[in-house]
Short mmCIF file of N, CA and C in Angstrom, two decimals:
data_model
loop_
_atom_site.label_atom_id
_atom_site.label_comp_id
_atom_site.label_asym_id
_atom_site.label_seq_id
_atom_site.Cartn_x
_atom_site.Cartn_y
_atom_site.Cartn_z
N MET F 1 0.84 -1.18 0.00
CA MET F 1 0.00 0.00 0.00
C MET F 1 0.89 1.24 0.00
N LEU F 2 0.51 2.21 -0.82
CA LEU F 2 1.25 3.47 -0.93
C LEU F 2 0.73 4.46 0.10
N VAL F 3 1.64 5.02 0.88
CA VAL F 3 1.27 6.00 1.90
C VAL F 3 1.87 7.34 1.49
N PHE F 4 1.04 8.36 1.47
CA PHE F 4 1.50 9.69 1.07
C PHE F 4 1.87 10.49 2.31
N ASN F 5 3.04 11.07 2.31
CA ASN F 5 3.50 11.87 3.44
C ASN F 5 3.19 13.34 3.15
N PHE F 6 2.10 13.85 3.74
CA PHE F 6 1.67 15.22 3.47
C PHE F 6 2.63 16.26 4.02
N SER F 7 3.36 15.94 5.08
CA SER F 7 4.29 16.93 5.64
C SER F 7 5.41 17.24 4.65
N LEU F 8 5.85 16.24 3.88
CA LEU F 8 6.86 16.50 2.86
C LEU F 8 6.30 17.38 1.75
N CYS F 9 5.08 17.10 1.34
CA CYS F 9 4.45 17.89 0.29
C CYS F 9 4.24 19.33 0.75
N GLU F 10 3.88 19.50 2.01
CA GLU F 10 3.65 20.84 2.53
C GLU F 10 4.90 21.70 2.38
N ASN F 11 6.05 21.14 2.64
CA ASN F 11 7.30 21.90 2.53
C ASN F 11 7.69 22.16 1.09
N ARG F 12 7.45 21.21 0.21
CA ARG F 12 7.88 21.34 -1.18
C ARG F 12 6.84 22.01 -2.06
N CYS F 13 5.57 21.71 -1.83
CA CYS F 13 4.51 22.20 -2.72
C CYS F 13 4.16 23.66 -2.46
N MET F 14 4.45 24.15 -1.30
CA MET F 14 4.04 25.51 -0.94
C MET F 14 5.24 26.44 -0.86
N GLN F 15 6.26 26.22 -1.67
CA GLN F 15 7.48 27.00 -1.52
C GLN F 15 7.41 28.38 -2.16
N ALA F 16 6.52 28.62 -3.07
CA ALA F 16 6.45 29.93 -3.73
C ALA F 16 5.01 30.44 -3.68
N PRO F 17 4.78 31.61 -3.08
CA PRO F 17 3.42 32.14 -3.03
C PRO F 17 3.00 32.71 -4.39
N LYS F 18 1.70 32.84 -4.55
CA LYS F 18 1.19 33.49 -5.77
C LYS F 18 1.67 34.93 -5.80
N LEU F 19 1.93 35.42 -6.98
CA LEU F 19 2.42 36.79 -7.15
C LEU F 19 1.23 37.69 -7.50
N ILE F 20 0.41 37.96 -6.50
CA ILE F 20 -0.86 38.65 -6.69
C ILE F 20 -0.70 40.03 -7.34
N GLU F 21 0.26 40.83 -6.88
CA GLU F 21 0.42 42.17 -7.45
C GLU F 21 0.79 42.10 -8.93
N LEU F 22 1.65 41.15 -9.28
CA LEU F 22 2.03 41.00 -10.68
C LEU F 22 0.86 40.46 -11.50
N ILE F 23 0.10 39.54 -10.93
CA ILE F 23 -1.09 39.01 -11.61
C ILE F 23 -2.06 40.15 -11.91
N ASP F 24 -2.28 41.02 -10.92
CA ASP F 24 -3.19 42.15 -11.11
C ASP F 24 -2.67 43.10 -12.19
N PHE F 25 -1.37 43.40 -12.17
CA PHE F 25 -0.78 44.29 -13.17
C PHE F 25 -0.95 43.71 -14.57
N LEU F 26 -0.65 42.43 -14.72
CA LEU F 26 -0.73 41.80 -16.04
C LEU F 26 -2.17 41.71 -16.53
N GLY F 27 -3.11 41.53 -15.61
CA GLY F 27 -4.51 41.40 -15.99
C GLY F 27 -5.18 42.71 -16.33
N ALA F 28 -4.54 43.82 -16.00
CA ALA F 28 -5.15 45.14 -16.22
C ALA F 28 -5.20 45.54 -17.69
N GLU F 29 -4.38 44.92 -18.50
CA GLU F 29 -4.35 45.29 -19.92
C GLU F 29 -4.08 44.05 -20.77
N ARG F 30 -4.87 43.89 -21.80
CA ARG F 30 -4.73 42.73 -22.69
C ARG F 30 -3.33 42.70 -23.33
N GLY F 31 -2.72 41.53 -23.31
CA GLY F 31 -1.43 41.34 -23.97
C GLY F 31 -0.21 41.55 -23.08
N ARG F 32 -0.43 42.02 -21.85
CA ARG F 32 0.72 42.28 -20.97
C ARG F 32 1.48 41.00 -20.61
N LYS F 33 0.75 39.93 -20.36
CA LYS F 33 1.40 38.68 -19.97
C LYS F 33 2.30 38.18 -21.10
N THR F 34 1.80 38.22 -22.31
CA THR F 34 2.59 37.80 -23.47
C THR F 34 3.81 38.70 -23.63
N ALA F 35 3.61 40.00 -23.48
CA ALA F 35 4.72 40.95 -23.62
C ALA F 35 5.78 40.72 -22.54
N LEU F 36 5.34 40.45 -21.31
CA LEU F 36 6.32 40.20 -20.24
C LEU F 36 7.10 38.92 -20.52
N ALA F 37 6.42 37.86 -20.91
CA ALA F 37 7.11 36.60 -21.21
C ALA F 37 8.15 36.82 -22.31
N ARG F 38 7.78 37.57 -23.33
CA ARG F 38 8.74 37.85 -24.41
C ARG F 38 9.92 38.67 -23.91
N SER F 39 9.64 39.69 -23.09
CA SER F 39 10.74 40.54 -22.62
C SER F 39 11.68 39.77 -21.68
N LEU F 40 11.15 38.76 -20.98
CA LEU F 40 11.99 37.94 -20.10
C LEU F 40 12.63 36.78 -20.84
N ASP F 41 12.22 36.58 -22.10
CA ASP F 41 12.70 35.48 -22.93
C ASP F 41 12.38 34.12 -22.30
N ILE F 42 11.13 34.00 -21.83
CA ILE F 42 10.64 32.75 -21.26
C ILE F 42 9.28 32.44 -21.90
N SER F 43 8.81 31.21 -21.72
CA SER F 43 7.50 30.84 -22.26
C SER F 43 6.39 31.38 -21.36
N GLU F 44 5.22 31.58 -21.94
CA GLU F 44 4.07 32.01 -21.14
C GLU F 44 3.70 30.95 -20.11
N SER F 45 3.92 29.69 -20.46
CA SER F 45 3.63 28.60 -19.53
C SER F 45 4.50 28.70 -18.28
N TYR F 46 5.79 28.95 -18.48
CA TYR F 46 6.71 29.09 -17.35
C TYR F 46 6.32 30.31 -16.52
N LEU F 47 5.96 31.41 -17.16
CA LEU F 47 5.51 32.60 -16.44
C LEU F 47 4.27 32.28 -15.62
N SER F 48 3.33 31.55 -16.19
CA SER F 48 2.11 31.16 -15.46
C SER F 48 2.43 30.33 -14.23
N GLN F 49 3.40 29.44 -14.36
CA GLN F 49 3.81 28.62 -13.21
C GLN F 49 4.38 29.48 -12.09
N MET F 50 5.13 30.50 -12.45
CA MET F 50 5.68 31.41 -11.43
C MET F 50 4.57 32.25 -10.81
N LEU F 51 3.65 32.73 -11.63
CA LEU F 51 2.56 33.55 -11.12
C LEU F 51 1.68 32.78 -10.15
N SER F 52 1.44 31.51 -10.44
CA SER F 52 0.56 30.70 -9.60
C SER F 52 1.26 30.13 -8.38
N GLY F 53 2.56 30.28 -8.30
CA GLY F 53 3.29 29.77 -7.15
C GLY F 53 3.82 28.36 -7.31
N LEU F 54 3.65 27.77 -8.49
CA LEU F 54 4.18 26.42 -8.71
C LEU F 54 5.70 26.42 -8.78
N ARG F 55 6.27 27.52 -9.25
CA ARG F 55 7.74 27.67 -9.32
C ARG F 55 8.10 29.05 -8.79
N PRO F 56 9.20 29.13 -8.06
CA PRO F 56 9.64 30.46 -7.62
C PRO F 56 10.24 31.23 -8.79
N MET F 57 10.11 32.53 -8.76
CA MET F 57 10.71 33.35 -9.81
C MET F 57 12.21 33.46 -9.56
N PRO F 58 13.05 33.15 -10.54
CA PRO F 58 14.49 33.30 -10.36
C PRO F 58 14.83 34.76 -10.04
N ALA F 59 15.74 34.94 -9.10
CA ALA F 59 16.10 36.29 -8.64
C ALA F 59 16.57 37.18 -9.78
N GLU F 60 17.22 36.61 -10.78
CA GLU F 60 17.74 37.44 -11.87
C GLU F 60 16.63 38.01 -12.75
N LEU F 61 15.42 37.44 -12.69
CA LEU F 61 14.31 37.97 -13.48
C LEU F 61 13.58 39.12 -12.76
N CYS F 62 13.70 39.18 -11.46
CA CYS F 62 12.93 40.15 -10.68
C CYS F 62 13.21 41.61 -11.05
N PRO F 63 14.47 42.02 -11.21
CA PRO F 63 14.70 43.41 -11.64
C PRO F 63 14.13 43.70 -13.03
N LEU F 64 14.10 42.69 -13.89
CA LEU F 64 13.52 42.87 -15.22
C LEU F 64 12.01 43.07 -15.14
N VAL F 65 11.37 42.35 -14.22
CA VAL F 65 9.93 42.52 -14.01
C VAL F 65 9.66 43.92 -13.47
N GLU F 66 10.49 44.35 -12.53
CA GLU F 66 10.34 45.69 -11.96
C GLU F 66 10.44 46.76 -13.06
N ARG F 67 11.40 46.60 -13.94
CA ARG F 67 11.58 47.54 -15.05
C ARG F 67 10.39 47.48 -16.01
N PHE F 68 9.93 46.27 -16.34
CA PHE F 68 8.80 46.10 -17.26
C PHE F 68 7.55 46.79 -16.72
N THR F 69 7.33 46.68 -15.41
CA THR F 69 6.12 47.25 -14.80
C THR F 69 6.28 48.73 -14.46
N GLY F 70 7.43 49.29 -14.75
CA GLY F 70 7.66 50.70 -14.43
C GLY F 70 7.67 50.96 -12.93
N GLY F 71 8.03 49.93 -12.16
CA GLY F 71 8.08 50.06 -10.71
C GLY F 71 6.78 49.75 -10.01
N ALA F 72 5.72 49.47 -10.76
CA ALA F 72 4.43 49.14 -10.14
C ALA F 72 4.54 47.86 -9.31
N VAL F 73 5.38 46.94 -9.74
CA VAL F 73 5.67 45.72 -8.98
C VAL F 73 7.17 45.71 -8.76
N ASP F 74 7.58 45.98 -7.51
CA ASP F 74 9.03 46.01 -7.28
C ASP F 74 9.58 44.60 -7.12
N ARG F 75 10.88 44.48 -7.27
CA ARG F 75 11.52 43.16 -7.30
C ARG F 75 11.28 42.35 -6.04
N THR F 76 11.13 43.00 -4.88
CA THR F 76 10.91 42.24 -3.65
C THR F 76 9.54 41.56 -3.65
N LYS F 77 8.59 42.09 -4.41
CA LYS F 77 7.26 41.47 -4.50
C LYS F 77 7.30 40.20 -5.35
N CYS F 78 8.32 40.07 -6.18
CA CYS F 78 8.47 38.86 -7.00
C CYS F 78 9.07 37.72 -6.19
N ARG F 79 9.72 38.05 -5.08
CA ARG F 79 10.31 37.05 -4.19
C ARG F 79 9.90 37.40 -2.76
N PRO F 80 8.59 37.30 -2.43
CA PRO F 80 8.12 37.78 -1.13
C PRO F 80 8.72 37.06 0.07
N LEU F 81 9.15 35.82 -0.10
CA LEU F 81 9.70 35.08 1.03
C LEU F 81 11.15 35.43 1.34
N ASP F 82 11.91 35.81 0.33
CA ASP F 82 13.33 36.08 0.57
C ASP F 82 13.86 37.33 -0.14
N GLY F 83 12.97 38.14 -0.68
CA GLY F 83 13.39 39.34 -1.39
C GLY F 83 14.18 40.30 -0.53
N GLY F 84 13.81 40.42 0.74
CA GLY F 84 14.53 41.30 1.66
C GLY F 84 15.94 40.83 1.92
N ARG F 85 16.15 39.53 1.85
CA ARG F 85 17.49 38.98 2.04
C ARG F 85 18.33 39.13 0.78
N ILE F 86 17.70 38.96 -0.38
CA ILE F 86 18.41 39.07 -1.65
C ILE F 86 18.80 40.52 -1.93
N TRP F 87 17.86 41.43 -1.65
CA TRP F 87 18.10 42.86 -1.88
C TRP F 87 17.89 43.61 -0.56
N PRO F 88 18.83 43.49 0.38
CA PRO F 88 18.63 44.10 1.71
C PRO F 88 18.43 45.61 1.65
N GLU F 89 18.99 46.25 0.63
CA GLU F 89 18.84 47.70 0.52
C GLU F 89 17.40 48.11 0.21
N LEU F 90 16.58 47.17 -0.26
CA LEU F 90 15.19 47.47 -0.59
C LEU F 90 14.22 47.00 0.49
N ALA F 91 14.72 46.27 1.47
CA ALA F 91 13.84 45.76 2.53
C ALA F 91 13.30 46.92 3.35
N THR F 92 12.05 46.79 3.75
CA THR F 92 11.48 47.84 4.60
C THR F 92 12.13 47.75 5.96
N GLU F 93 12.59 48.87 6.43
CA GLU F 93 13.29 48.91 7.71
C GLU F 93 12.28 49.04 8.83
N PRO F 94 12.51 48.31 9.94
CA PRO F 94 11.58 48.41 11.06
C PRO F 94 11.62 49.82 11.66
N GLN F 95 10.46 50.30 12.04
CA GLN F 95 10.35 51.62 12.65
C GLN F 95 10.79 51.54 14.11
N GLU F 96 11.52 52.56 14.57
CA GLU F 96 11.88 52.62 15.98
C GLU F 96 10.65 53.05 16.76
N PRO F 97 10.45 52.45 17.95
CA PRO F 97 9.29 52.85 18.75
C PRO F 97 9.45 54.29 19.21
N SER F 98 8.33 55.00 19.24
CA SER F 98 8.39 56.39 19.70
C SER F 98 8.49 56.42 21.22
N HIS F 99 9.17 57.39 21.73
CA HIS F 99 9.34 57.53 23.17
C HIS F 99 8.44 58.67 23.64
N ALA F 100 7.26 58.31 24.09
CA ALA F 100 6.30 59.34 24.49
C ALA F 100 6.40 59.68 25.95
#
């Protein structure tokens, strides 16, 4: 009998979140998804896999996405789990508590 280990799938299957901001940007105008795939030199299928969270977006593509969107989707949004570590200069800095 085959037993499926869900804890292993949980770690592997959920490694990349959906890129909601990029999905919204691409959906706002017809043809944007095709244009982005072409500008990144990747297939639309591969782009769809990254958008849906099936594959993480390679870090080297994130600045290109940021440029394509005119900054509407910054590179850290393309790698929400580790973007702050990859580009520490772009990470939001914690606010110091006010001393009242």
